[in-house]
mmCIF file of C-alpha atoms in Angstrom:
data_model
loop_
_atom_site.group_PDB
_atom_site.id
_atom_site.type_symbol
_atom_site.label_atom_id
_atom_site.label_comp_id
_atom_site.label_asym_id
_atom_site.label_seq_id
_atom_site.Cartn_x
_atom_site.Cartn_y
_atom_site.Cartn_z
ATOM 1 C CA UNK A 1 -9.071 -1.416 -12.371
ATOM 2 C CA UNK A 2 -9.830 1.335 -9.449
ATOM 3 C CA UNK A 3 -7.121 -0.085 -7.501
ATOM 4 C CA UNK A 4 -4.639 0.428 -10.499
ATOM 5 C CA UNK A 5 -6.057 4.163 -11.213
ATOM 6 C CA UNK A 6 -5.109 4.560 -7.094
ATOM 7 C CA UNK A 7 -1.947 3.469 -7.636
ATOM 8 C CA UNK A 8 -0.764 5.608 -10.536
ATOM 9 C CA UNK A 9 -2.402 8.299 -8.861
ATOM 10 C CA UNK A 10 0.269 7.521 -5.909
ATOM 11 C CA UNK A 11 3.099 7.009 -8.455
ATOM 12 C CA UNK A 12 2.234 10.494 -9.826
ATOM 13 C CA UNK A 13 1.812 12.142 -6.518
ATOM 14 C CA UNK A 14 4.498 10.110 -4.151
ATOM 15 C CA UNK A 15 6.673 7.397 -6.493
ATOM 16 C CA UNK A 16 8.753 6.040 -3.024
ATOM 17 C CA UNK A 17 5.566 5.012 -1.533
ATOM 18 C CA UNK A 18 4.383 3.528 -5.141
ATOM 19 C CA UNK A 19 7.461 1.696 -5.654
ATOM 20 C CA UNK A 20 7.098 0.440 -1.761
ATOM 21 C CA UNK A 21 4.016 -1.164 -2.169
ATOM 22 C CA UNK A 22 4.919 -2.818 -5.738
ATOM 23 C CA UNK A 23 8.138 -4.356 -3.924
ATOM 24 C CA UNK A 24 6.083 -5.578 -0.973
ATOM 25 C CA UNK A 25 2.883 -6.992 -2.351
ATOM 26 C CA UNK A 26 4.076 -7.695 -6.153
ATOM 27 C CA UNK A 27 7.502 -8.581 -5.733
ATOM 28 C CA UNK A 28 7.553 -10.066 -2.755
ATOM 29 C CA UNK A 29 10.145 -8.176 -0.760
ATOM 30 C CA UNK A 30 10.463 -8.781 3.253
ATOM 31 C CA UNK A 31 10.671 -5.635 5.391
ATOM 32 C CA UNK A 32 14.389 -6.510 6.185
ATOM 33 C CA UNK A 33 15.254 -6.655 2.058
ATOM 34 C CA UNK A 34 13.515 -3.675 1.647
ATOM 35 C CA UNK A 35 14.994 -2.086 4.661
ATOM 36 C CA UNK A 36 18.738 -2.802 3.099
ATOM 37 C CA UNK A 37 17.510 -1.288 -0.751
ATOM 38 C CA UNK A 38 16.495 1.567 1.092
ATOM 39 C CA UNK A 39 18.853 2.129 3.542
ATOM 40 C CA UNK A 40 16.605 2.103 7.078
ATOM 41 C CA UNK A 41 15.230 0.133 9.243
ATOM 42 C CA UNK A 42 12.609 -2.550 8.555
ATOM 43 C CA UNK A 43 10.751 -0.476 11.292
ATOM 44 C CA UNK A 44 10.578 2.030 9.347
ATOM 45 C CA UNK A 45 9.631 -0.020 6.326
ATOM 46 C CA UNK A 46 6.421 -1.063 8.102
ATOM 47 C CA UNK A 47 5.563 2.745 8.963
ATOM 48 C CA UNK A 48 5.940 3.903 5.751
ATOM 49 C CA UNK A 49 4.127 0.603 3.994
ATOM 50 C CA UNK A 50 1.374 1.603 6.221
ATOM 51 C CA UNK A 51 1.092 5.359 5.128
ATOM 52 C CA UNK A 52 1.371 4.133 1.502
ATOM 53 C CA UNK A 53 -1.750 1.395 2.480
ATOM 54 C CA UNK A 54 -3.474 4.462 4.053
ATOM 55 C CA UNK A 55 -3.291 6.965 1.107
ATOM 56 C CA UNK A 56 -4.763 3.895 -1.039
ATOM 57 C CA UNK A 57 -7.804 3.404 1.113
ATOM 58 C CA UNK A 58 -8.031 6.800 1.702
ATOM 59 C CA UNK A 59 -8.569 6.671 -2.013
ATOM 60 C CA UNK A 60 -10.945 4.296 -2.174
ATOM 61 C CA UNK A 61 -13.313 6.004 0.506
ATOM 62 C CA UNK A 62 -12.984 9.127 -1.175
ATOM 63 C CA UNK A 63 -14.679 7.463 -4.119
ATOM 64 C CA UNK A 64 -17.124 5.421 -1.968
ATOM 65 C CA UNK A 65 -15.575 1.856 -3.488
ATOM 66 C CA UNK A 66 -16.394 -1.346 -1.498
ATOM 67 C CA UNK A 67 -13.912 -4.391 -1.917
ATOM 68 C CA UNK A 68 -15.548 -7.946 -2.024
ATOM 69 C CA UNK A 69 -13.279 -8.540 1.205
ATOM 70 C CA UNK A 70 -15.013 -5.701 3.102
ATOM 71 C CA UNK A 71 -18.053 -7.772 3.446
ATOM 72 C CA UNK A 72 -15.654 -10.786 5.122
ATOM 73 C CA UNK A 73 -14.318 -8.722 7.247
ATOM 74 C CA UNK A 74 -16.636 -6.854 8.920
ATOM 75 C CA UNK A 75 -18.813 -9.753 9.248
ATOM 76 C CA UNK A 76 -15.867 -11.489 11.363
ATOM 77 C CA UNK A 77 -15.564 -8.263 13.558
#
């Protein structure tokens, strides 16, 4: 549920980015399909998937949220 409040908050605030995450993680896009539906490069798909990932956990730090996977990974680092 937080993770869905973060992401309309990014659909409100930045809809590209929204949409860019939805086609990667939900949809299943690669970076070169996504790269041709948005006319760039699929190195640019990867920046911008990464500022979209950033504003999210930006999001969730702001509100002081801890993921069950946080626990795996810092106990691997």
């Amino acid at each position: 549920m937080i993770i869905c409040g973060c992401m309309a908050r990014l659909k409100k605030n930045n809809s590209d980015l929204h949409d860019l995450l939805v086609d990667y993680y939900v949809v299943g896009m690669t970076f070169m399909s996504l790269a041709g539906k948005h006319c760039c490069s699929d190195g640019y798909i990867g920046k911008r998937l990464q500022k979209a990932e950033g504003i999210i956990e930006g999001m969730l730090m702001a509100l002081d949220i801890r993921l069950e996977m946080d626990i795996v990974v810092n106990n691997s680092n």
